[in-house]
CSV table of C-alpha atoms and ligand atoms in Angstrom, one decimal:
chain,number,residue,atom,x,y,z
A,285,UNK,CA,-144.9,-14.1,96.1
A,286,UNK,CA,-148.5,-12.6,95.9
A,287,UNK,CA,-151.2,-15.1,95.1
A,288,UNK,CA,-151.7,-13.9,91.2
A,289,UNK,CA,-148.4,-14.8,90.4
A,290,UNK,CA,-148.2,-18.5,89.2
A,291,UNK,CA,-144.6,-20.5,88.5
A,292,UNK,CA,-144.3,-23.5,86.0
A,293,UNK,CA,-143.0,-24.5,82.8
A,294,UNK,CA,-142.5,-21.4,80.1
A,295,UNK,CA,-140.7,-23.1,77.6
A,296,UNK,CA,-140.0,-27.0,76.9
A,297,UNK,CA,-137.4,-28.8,74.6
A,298,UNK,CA,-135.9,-32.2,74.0
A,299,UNK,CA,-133.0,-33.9,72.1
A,300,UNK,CA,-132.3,-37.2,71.9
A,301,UNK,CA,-129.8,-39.6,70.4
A,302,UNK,CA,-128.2,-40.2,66.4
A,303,UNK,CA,-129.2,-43.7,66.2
A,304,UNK,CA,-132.3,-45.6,67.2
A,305,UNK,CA,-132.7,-49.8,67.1
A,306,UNK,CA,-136.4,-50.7,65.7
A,307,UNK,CA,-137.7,-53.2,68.7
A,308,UNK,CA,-137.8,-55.9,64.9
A,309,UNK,CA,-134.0,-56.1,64.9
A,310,UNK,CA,-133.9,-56.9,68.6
A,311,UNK,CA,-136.5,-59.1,68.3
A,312,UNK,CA,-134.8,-61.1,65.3
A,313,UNK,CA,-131.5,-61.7,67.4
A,314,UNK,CA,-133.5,-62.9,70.5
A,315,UNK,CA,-136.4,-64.8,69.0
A,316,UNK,CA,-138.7,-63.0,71.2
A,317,UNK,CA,-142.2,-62.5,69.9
A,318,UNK,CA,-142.4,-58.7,68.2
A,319,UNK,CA,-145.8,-58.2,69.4
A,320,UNK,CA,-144.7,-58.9,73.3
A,321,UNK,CA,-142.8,-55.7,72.5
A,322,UNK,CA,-145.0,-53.7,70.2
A,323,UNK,CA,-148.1,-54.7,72.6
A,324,UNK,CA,-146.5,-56.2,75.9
A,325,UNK,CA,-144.3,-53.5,76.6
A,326,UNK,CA,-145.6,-51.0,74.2
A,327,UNK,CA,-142.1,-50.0,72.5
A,328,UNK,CA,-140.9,-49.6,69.4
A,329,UNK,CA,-138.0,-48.6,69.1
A,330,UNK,CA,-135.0,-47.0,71.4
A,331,UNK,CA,-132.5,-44.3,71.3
A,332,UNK,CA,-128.8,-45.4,70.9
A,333,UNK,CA,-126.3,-43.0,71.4
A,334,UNK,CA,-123.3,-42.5,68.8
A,335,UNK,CA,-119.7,-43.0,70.5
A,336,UNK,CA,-119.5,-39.2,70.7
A,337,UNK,CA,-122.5,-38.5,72.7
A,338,UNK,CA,-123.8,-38.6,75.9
A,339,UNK,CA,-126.1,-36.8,78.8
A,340,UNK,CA,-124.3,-33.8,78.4
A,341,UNK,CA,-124.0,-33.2,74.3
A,342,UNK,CA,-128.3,-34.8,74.6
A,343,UNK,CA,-129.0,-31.8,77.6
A,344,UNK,CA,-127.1,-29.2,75.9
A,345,UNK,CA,-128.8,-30.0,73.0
A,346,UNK,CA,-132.4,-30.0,74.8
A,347,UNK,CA,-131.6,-26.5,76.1
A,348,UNK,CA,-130.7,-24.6,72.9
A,349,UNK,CA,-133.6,-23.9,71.5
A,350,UNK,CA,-134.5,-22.4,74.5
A,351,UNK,CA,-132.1,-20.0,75.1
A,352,UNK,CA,-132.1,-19.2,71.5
A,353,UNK,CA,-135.4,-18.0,72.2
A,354,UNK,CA,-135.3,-16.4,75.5
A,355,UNK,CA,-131.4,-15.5,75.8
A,356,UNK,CA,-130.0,-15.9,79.7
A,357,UNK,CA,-131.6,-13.2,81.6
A,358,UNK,CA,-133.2,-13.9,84.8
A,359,UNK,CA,-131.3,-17.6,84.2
A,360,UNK,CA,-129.4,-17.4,88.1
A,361,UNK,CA,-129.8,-21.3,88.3
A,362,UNK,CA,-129.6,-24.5,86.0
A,363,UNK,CA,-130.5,-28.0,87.9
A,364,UNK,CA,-129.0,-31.0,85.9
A,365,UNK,CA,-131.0,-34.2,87.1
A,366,UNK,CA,-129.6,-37.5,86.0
A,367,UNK,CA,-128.8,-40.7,87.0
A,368,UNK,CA,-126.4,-41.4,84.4
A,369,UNK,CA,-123.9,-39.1,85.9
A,370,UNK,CA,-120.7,-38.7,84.0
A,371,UNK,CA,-118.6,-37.6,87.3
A,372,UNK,CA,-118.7,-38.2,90.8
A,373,UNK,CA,-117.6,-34.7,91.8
A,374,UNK,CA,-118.4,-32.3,88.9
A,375,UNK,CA,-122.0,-31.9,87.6
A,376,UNK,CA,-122.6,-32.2,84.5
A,377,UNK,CA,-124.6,-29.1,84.7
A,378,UNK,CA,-121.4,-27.0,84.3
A,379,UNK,CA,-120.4,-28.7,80.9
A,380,UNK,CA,-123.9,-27.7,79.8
A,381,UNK,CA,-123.7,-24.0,80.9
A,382,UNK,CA,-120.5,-23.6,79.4
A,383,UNK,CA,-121.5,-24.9,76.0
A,384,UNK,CA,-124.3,-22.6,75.9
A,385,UNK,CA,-122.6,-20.0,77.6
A,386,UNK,CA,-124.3,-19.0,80.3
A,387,UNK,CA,-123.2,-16.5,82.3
A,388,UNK,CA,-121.2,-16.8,85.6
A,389,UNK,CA,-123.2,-15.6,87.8
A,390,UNK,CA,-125.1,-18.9,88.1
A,391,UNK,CA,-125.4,-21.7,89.9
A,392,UNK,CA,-125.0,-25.1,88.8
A,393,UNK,CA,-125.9,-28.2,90.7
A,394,UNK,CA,-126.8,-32.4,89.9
A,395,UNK,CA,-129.3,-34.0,91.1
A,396,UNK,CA,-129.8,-38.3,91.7
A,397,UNK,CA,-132.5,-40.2,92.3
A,398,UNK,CA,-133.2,-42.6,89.6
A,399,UNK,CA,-135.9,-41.1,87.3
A,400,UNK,CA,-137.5,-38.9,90.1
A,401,UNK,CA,-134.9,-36.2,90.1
A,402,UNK,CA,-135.9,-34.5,87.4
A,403,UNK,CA,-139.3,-33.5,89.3
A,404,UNK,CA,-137.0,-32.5,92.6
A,405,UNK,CA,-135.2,-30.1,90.4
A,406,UNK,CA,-138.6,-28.8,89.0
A,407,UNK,CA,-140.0,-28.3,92.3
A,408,UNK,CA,-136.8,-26.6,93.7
A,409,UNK,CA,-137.2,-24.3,90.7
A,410,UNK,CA,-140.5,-23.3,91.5
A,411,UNK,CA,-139.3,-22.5,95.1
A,412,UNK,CA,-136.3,-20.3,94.1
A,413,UNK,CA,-139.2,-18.2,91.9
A,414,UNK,CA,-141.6,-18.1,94.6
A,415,UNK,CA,-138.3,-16.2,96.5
A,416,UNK,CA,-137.7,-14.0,93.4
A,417,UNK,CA,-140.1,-13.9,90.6
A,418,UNK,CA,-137.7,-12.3,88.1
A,419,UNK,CA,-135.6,-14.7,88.2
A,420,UNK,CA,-135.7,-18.1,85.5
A,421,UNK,CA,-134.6,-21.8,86.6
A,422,UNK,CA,-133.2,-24.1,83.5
A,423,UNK,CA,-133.9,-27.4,84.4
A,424,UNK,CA,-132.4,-30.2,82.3
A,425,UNK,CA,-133.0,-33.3,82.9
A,426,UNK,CA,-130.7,-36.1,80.5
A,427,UNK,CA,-130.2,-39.8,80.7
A,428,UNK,CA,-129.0,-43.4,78.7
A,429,UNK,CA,-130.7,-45.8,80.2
A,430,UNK,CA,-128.5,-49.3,79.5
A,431,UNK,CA,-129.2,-52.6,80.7
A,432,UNK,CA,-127.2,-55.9,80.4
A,433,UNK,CA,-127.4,-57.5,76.9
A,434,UNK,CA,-129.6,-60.3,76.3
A,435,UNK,CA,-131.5,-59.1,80.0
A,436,UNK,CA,-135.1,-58.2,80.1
A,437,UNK,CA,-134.9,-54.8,80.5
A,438,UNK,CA,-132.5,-54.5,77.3
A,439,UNK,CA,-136.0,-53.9,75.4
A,440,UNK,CA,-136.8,-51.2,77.4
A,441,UNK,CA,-133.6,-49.1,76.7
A,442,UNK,CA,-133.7,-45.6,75.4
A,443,UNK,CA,-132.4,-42.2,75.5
A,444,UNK,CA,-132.8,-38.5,75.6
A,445,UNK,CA,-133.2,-34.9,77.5
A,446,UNK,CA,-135.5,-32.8,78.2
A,447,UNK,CA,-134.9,-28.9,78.9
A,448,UNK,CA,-137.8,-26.7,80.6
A,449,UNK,CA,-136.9,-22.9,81.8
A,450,UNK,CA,-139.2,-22.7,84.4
A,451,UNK,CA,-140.7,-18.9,85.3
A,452,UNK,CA,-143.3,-17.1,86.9
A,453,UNK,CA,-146.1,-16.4,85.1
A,454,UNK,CA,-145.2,-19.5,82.1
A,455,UNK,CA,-146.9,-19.8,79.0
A,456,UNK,CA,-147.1,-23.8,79.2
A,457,UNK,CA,-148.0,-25.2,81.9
A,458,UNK,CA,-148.6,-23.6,85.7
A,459,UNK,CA,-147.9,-25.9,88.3
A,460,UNK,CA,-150.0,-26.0,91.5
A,461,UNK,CA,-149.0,-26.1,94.6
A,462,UNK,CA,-150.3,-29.3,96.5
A,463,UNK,CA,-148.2,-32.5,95.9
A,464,UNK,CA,-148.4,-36.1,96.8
A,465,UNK,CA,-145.0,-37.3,97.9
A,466,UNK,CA,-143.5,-41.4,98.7
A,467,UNK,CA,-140.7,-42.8,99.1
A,468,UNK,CA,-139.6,-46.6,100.7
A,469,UNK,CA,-136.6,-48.3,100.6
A,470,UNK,CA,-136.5,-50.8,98.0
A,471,UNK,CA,-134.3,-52.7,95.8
A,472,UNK,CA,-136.4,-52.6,92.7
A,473,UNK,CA,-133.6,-51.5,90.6
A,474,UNK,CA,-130.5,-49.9,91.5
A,475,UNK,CA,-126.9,-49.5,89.7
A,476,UNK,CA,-123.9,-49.5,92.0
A,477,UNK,CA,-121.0,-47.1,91.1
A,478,UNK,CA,-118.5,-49.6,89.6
A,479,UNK,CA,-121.6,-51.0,87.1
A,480,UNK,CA,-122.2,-49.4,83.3
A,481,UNK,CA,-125.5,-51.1,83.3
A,482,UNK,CA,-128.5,-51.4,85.7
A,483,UNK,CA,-129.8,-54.1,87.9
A,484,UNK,CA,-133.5,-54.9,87.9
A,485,UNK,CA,-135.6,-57.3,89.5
A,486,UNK,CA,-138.2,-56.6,87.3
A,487,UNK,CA,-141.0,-57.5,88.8
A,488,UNK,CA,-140.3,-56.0,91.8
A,489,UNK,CA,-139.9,-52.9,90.3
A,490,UNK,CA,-143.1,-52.7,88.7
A,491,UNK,CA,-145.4,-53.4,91.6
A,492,UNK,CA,-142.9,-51.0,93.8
A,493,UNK,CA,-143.8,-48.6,91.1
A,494,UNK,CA,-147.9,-49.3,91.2
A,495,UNK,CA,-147.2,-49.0,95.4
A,496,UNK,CA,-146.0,-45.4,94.8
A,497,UNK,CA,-149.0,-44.8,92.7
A,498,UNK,CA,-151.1,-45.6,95.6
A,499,UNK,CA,-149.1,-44.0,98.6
A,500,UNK,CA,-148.5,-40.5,96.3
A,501,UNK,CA,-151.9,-40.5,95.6
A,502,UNK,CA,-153.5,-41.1,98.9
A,503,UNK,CA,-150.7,-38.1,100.6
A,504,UNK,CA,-152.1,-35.8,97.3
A,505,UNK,CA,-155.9,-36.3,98.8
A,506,UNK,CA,-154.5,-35.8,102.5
A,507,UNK,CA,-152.8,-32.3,101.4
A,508,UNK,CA,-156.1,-31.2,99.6
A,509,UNK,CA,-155.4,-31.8,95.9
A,510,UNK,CA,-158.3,-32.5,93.4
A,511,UNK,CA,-160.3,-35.2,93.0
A,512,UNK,CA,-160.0,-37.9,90.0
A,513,UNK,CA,-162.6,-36.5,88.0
A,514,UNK,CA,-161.0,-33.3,87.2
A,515,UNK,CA,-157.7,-34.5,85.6
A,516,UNK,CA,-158.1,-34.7,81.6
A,517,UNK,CA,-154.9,-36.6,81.1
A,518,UNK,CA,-151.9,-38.1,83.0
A,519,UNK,CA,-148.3,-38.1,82.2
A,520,UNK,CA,-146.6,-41.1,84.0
A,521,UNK,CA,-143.4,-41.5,84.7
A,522,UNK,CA,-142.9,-44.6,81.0
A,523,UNK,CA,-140.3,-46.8,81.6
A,524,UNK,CA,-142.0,-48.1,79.0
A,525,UNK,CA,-145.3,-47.2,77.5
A,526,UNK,CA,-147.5,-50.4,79.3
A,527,UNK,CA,-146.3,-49.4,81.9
A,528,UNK,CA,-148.4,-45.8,82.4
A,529,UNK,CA,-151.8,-48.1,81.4
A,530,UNK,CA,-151.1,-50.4,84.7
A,531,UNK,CA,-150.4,-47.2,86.6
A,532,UNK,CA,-153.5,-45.7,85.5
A,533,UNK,CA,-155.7,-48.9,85.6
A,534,UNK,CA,-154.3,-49.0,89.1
A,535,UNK,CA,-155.5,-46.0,90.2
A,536,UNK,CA,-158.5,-45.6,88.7
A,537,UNK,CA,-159.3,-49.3,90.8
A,538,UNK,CA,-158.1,-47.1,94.2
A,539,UNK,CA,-161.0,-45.2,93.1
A,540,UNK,CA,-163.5,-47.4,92.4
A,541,UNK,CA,-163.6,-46.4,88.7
A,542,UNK,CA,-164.3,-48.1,85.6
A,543,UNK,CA,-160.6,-48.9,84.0
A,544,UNK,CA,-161.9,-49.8,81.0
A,545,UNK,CA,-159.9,-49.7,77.1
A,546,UNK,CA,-161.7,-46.4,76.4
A,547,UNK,CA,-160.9,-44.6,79.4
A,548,UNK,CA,-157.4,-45.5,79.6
A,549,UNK,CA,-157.0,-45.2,75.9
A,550,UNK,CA,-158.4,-41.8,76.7
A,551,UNK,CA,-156.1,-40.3,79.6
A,552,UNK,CA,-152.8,-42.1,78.5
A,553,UNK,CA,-152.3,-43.0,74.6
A,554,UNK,CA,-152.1,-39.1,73.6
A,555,UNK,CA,-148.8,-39.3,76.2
A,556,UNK,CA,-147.1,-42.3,74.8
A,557,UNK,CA,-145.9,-41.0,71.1
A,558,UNK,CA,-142.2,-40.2,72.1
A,559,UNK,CA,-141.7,-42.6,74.7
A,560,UNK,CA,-142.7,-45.4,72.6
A,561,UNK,CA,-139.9,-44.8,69.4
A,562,UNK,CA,-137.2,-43.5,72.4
A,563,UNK,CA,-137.5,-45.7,75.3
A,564,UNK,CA,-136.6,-45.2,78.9
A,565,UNK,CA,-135.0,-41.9,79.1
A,566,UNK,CA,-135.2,-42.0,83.3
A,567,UNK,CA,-135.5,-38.1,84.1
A,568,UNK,CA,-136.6,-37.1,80.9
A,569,UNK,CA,-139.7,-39.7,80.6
A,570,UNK,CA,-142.2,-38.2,82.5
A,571,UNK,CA,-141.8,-34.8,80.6
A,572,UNK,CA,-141.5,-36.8,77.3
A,573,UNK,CA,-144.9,-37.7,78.1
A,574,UNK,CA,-145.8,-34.5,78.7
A,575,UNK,CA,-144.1,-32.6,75.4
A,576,UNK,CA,-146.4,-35.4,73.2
A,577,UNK,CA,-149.3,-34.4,75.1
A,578,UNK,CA,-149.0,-31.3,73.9
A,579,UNK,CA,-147.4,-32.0,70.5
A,580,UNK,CA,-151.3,-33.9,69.6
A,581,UNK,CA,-153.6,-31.8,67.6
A,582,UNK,CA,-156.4,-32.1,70.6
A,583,UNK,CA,-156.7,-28.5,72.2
A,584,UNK,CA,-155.4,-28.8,76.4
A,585,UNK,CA,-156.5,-25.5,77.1
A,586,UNK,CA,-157.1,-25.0,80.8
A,587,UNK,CA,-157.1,-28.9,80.9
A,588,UNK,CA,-155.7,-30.3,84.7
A,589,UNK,CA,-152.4,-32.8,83.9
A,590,UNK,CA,-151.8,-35.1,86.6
A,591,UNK,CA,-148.4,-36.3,87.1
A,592,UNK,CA,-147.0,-38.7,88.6
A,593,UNK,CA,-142.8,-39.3,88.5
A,594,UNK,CA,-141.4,-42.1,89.9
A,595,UNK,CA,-137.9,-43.3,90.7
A,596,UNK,CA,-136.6,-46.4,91.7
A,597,UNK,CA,-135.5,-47.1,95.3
A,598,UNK,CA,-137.9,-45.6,95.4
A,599,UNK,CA,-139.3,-42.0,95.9
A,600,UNK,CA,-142.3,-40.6,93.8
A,601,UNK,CA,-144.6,-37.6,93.1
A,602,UNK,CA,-148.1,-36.9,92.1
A,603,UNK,CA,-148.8,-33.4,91.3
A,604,UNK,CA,-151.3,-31.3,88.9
A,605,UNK,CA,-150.5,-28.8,86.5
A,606,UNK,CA,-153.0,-26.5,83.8
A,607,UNK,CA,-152.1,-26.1,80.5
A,608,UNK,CA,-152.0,-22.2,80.1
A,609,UNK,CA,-154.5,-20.5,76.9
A,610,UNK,CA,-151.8,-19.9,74.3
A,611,UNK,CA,-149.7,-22.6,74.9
A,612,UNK,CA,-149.6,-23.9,71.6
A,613,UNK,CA,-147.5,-21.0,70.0
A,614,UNK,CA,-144.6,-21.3,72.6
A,615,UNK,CA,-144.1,-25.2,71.8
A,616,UNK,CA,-141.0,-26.9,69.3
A,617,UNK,CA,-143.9,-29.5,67.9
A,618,UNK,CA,-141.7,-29.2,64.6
A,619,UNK,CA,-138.5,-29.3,65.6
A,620,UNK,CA,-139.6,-32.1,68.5
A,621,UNK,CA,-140.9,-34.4,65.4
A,622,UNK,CA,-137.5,-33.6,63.4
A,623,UNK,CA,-135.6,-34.4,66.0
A,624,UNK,CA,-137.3,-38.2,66.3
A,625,UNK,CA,-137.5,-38.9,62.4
A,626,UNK,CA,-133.6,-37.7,62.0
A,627,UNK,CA,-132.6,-40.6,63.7
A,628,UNK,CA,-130.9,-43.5,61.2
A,629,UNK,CA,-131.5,-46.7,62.0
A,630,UNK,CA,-128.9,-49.1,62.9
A,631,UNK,CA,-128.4,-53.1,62.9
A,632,UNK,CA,-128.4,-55.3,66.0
A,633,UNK,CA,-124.5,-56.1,65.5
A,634,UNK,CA,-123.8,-52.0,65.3
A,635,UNK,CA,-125.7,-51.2,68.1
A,636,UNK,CA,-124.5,-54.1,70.3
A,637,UNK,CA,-120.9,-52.8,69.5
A,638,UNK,CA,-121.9,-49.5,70.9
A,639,UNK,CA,-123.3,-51.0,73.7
A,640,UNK,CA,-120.3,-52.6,74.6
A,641,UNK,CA,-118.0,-49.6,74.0
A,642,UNK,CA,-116.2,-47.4,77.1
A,643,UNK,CA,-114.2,-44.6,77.2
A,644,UNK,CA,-110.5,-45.8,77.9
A,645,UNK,CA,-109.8,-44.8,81.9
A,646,UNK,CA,-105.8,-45.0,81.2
A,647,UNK,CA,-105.6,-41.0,81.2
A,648,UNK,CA,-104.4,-41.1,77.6
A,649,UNK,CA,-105.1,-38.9,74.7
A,650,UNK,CA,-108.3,-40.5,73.3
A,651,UNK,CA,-110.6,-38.8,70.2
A,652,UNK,CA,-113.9,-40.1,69.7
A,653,UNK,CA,-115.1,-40.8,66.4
A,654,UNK,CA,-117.1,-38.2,64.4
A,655,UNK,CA,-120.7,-39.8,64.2
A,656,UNK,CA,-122.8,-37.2,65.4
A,657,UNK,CA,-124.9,-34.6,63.5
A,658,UNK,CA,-125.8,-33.1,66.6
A,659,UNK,CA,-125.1,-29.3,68.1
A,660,UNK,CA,-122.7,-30.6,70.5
A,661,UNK,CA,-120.4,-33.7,70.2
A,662,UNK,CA,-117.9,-35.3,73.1
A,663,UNK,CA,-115.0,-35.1,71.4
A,664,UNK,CA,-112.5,-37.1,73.2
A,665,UNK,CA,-110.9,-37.4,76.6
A,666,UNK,CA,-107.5,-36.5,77.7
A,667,UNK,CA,-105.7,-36.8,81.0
A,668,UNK,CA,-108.7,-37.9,82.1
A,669,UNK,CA,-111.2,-34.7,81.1
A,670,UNK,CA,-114.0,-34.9,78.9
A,671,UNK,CA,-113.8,-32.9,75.8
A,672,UNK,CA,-117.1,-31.0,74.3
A,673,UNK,CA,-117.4,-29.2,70.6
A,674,UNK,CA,-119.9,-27.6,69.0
A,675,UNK,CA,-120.9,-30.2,66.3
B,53,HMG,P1,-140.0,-59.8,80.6
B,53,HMG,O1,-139.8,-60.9,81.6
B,53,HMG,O2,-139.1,-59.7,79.5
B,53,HMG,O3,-141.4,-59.7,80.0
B,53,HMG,O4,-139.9,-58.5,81.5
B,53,HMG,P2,-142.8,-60.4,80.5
B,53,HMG,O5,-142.8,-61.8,80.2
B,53,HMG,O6,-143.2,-59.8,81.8
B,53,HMG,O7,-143.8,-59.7,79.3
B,53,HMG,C1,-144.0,-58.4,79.3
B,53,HMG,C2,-145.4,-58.1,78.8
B,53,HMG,O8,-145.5,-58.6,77.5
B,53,HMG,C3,-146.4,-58.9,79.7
B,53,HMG,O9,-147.6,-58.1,79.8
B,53,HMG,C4,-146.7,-60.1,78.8
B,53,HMG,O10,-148.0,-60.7,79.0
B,53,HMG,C5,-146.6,-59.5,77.4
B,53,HMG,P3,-148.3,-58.0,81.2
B,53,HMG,O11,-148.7,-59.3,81.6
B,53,HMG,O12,-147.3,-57.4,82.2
B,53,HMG,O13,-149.4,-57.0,81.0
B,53,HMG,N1,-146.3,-60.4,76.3
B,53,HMG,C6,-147.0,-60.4,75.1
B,53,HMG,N2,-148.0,-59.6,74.6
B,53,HMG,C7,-148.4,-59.8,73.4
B,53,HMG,N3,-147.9,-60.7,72.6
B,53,HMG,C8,-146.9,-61.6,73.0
B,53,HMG,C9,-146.4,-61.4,74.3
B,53,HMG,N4,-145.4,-62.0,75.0
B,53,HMG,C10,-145.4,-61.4,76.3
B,53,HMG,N5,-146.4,-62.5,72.2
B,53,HMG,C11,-139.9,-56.2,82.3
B,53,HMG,C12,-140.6,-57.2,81.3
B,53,HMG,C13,-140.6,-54.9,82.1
B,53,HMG,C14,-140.0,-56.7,83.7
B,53,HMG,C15,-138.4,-56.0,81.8
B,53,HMG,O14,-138.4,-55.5,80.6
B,53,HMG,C16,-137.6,-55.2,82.8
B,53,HMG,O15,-137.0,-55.7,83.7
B,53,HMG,N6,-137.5,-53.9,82.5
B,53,HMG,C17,-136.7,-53.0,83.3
B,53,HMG,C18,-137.4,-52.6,84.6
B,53,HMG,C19,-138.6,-51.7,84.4
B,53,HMG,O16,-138.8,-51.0,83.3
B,53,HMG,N7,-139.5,-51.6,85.4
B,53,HMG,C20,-140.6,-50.7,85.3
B,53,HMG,C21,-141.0,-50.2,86.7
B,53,HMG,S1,-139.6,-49.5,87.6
B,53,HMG,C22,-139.4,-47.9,86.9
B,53,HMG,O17,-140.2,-47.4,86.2
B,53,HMG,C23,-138.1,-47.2,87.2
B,53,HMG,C24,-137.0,-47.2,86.1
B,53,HMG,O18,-137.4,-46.4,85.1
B,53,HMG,C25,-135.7,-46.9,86.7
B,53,HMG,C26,-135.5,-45.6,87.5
B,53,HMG,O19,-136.4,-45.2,88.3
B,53,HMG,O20,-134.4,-45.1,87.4
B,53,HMG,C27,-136.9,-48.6,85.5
């Protein structure tokens, strides 16, 4: 691909869930503190999927608008990264292309590896465009992310999707080339196939996460990308919101800067608006971040984003992006705020019922109910095959 010819993200969506459970309802069944919520963990509130809904109505949903606006040409490829995975076999990539009815002459494929894969898929993207500029990669990335109740990490539940048709020449963000990669084997937080709900050791997983800050960071340098002091803003992978203040804190010490309020305030609070009222939506989080970056008032114009993706297990990312002139009028800022007020809240007991809920595995003929308002609903599941609708 000749030099001029740049490949990032052109257009960017997300969806989330029908219900969402205010941190103050949690907080009121398990006597915690709010404020070690509202401040400790900076959350307040998370998604809750309805009975009919799940990673594929939330990516479906995510990628819409998108191809709404820019119809299917060029679209040879849709990467689905999750680790929420509905199948073992199928991916849930094809339930996705068929509800928005893409053509066939495209490939479909899943990607795992906790709440890094999402970046994998973006980065394979950009290196099927830099083959073939005319062609456009939909990524979707889409996860729950459920914990034991009554666990720590039950606070730090969420979910959602995030679509991005990634392009040569994009009108959002163009995505450099250098990137700091790490991964190590650890058992921060993992969930074994015959488990609904992750296991954490918590703390583990957070200075495992602060370690891939470092090691990303430090193979970023060695391969030539840009020093600290150009970056305006950084979208952190936000398990939950905290979280991306000790990952900045952290490396702003591996630099010998000041990690001050201010200048964390400064680089991370513009990215925290949608993770803080969804929660963990693994894949989706880092480019949550990201859409409420852009969704502020505050003009990124050729501002560099530094980004850093994580996944547990672990392998991680750091990699810069600029924020192309223009970018503002190709953004869903309305529809992205609609789709987090629309929301209705729900009690403790309803969403704990939810939580607890499975779809029967006996093969029978099983409708979910109609709660949804979303474009797509899981309608049921019989002899074993998940249903989709149009909502
Ligand atoms: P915990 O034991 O419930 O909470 O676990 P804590 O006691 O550690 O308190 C949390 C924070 O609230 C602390 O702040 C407290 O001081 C503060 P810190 O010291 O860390 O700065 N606090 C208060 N602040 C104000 N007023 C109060 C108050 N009380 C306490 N009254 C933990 C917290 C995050 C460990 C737990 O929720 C958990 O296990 N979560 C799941 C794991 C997780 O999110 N790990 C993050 C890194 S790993 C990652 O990002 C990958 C992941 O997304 C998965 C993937 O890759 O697929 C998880």
């Amino acid at each position: 691909m000749p030099e001029s010819i740049s490949a990032g993200i052109h257009d960017l969506s997300f969806a989330t869930t029908e219900f969402v459970l205010p941190h103050t309802a949690l907080a009121e069944h398990n006597g915690a503190e709010i404020d070690k919520y509202h401040l400790g963990l900076g959350q307040r509130s998370m998604s809750v999927p309805a009975a009919d809904e799940d990673v594929v109505t939330m990516g479906a949903a995510a990628a819409a608008p998108i191809i709404e606006r820019h119809g299917t040409a060029g679209i040879r490829t849709l990467v689905f990264a999750t680790e929420s995975s509905i199948d073992q076999a199928k991916a849930a990539g094809v339930y996705v292309h068929s509800l928005l009815a893409l053509p066939p002459a495209t490939r479909v494929v899943e990607l795992k590896q906790a709440c890094y894969s999402a970046t994998a898929a973006l980065q394979f993207a950009i290196g099927l465009i830099h083959r073939d500029p005319t062609q456009r990669v939909l990524v979707v990335a889409s996860d729950v992310s459920k914990y034991a109740l009554d666990s720590p990490g039950e606070a730090t539940q969420g979910a959602a999707a995030v679509a991005m048709l990634v392009t040569a020449n994009p009108s959002i963000v163009r995505i450099e080339a250098q990137s700091g990669l790490f991964t190590t084997d650890v058992m921060d937080f993992w969930r074994p196939n015959y488990r609904d709900t992750a296991l954490v050791d918590g703390q583990e997983s957070i200075t495992a996460y602060l370690q891939a800050v470092q090691g990303t960071w430090q193979d970023y340098r060695a391969q030539g990308g840009r020093p600290l002091e150009a970056f305006s803003a950084f979208c952190y992978h936000q398990p939950f919101t905290r979280m991306a203040y000790k990952a900045h804190h952290h490396l702003l010490d591996l630099n010998g800067q000041d990690a001050g309020q201010a200048t964390l305030r400064q680089a991370i609070e513009p990215t925290t608006a949608y993770n803080a009222v969804i929660g963990n939506s693994y894949t989706a989080s880092v480019y949550l971040a990201l859409t409420a970056l852009l969704d502020q008032a505050d003009d990124r114009t050729d501002q560099l984003l530094g980004f850093l993706s994580y996944g547990s297990g672990s392998v991680a990312e750091f990699f810069a992006g600029t924020v192309v002139p223009g970018y503002r009028d190709h953004l869903h800022t309305a529809r992205n705020r609609a789709e987090v007020d629309r929301r209705k809240p729900i009690t403790y007991g309803r969403y704990r019922a939810l939580h607890e809920q499975s779809l029967p595995t006996d093969g029978g003929d099983h409708p979910t109910p109609e709660e949804t308002t979303g474009r797509f609903r899981l309608a049921g599941i019989r002899g074993h095959k998940r249903l989709y609708e149009k909502g």
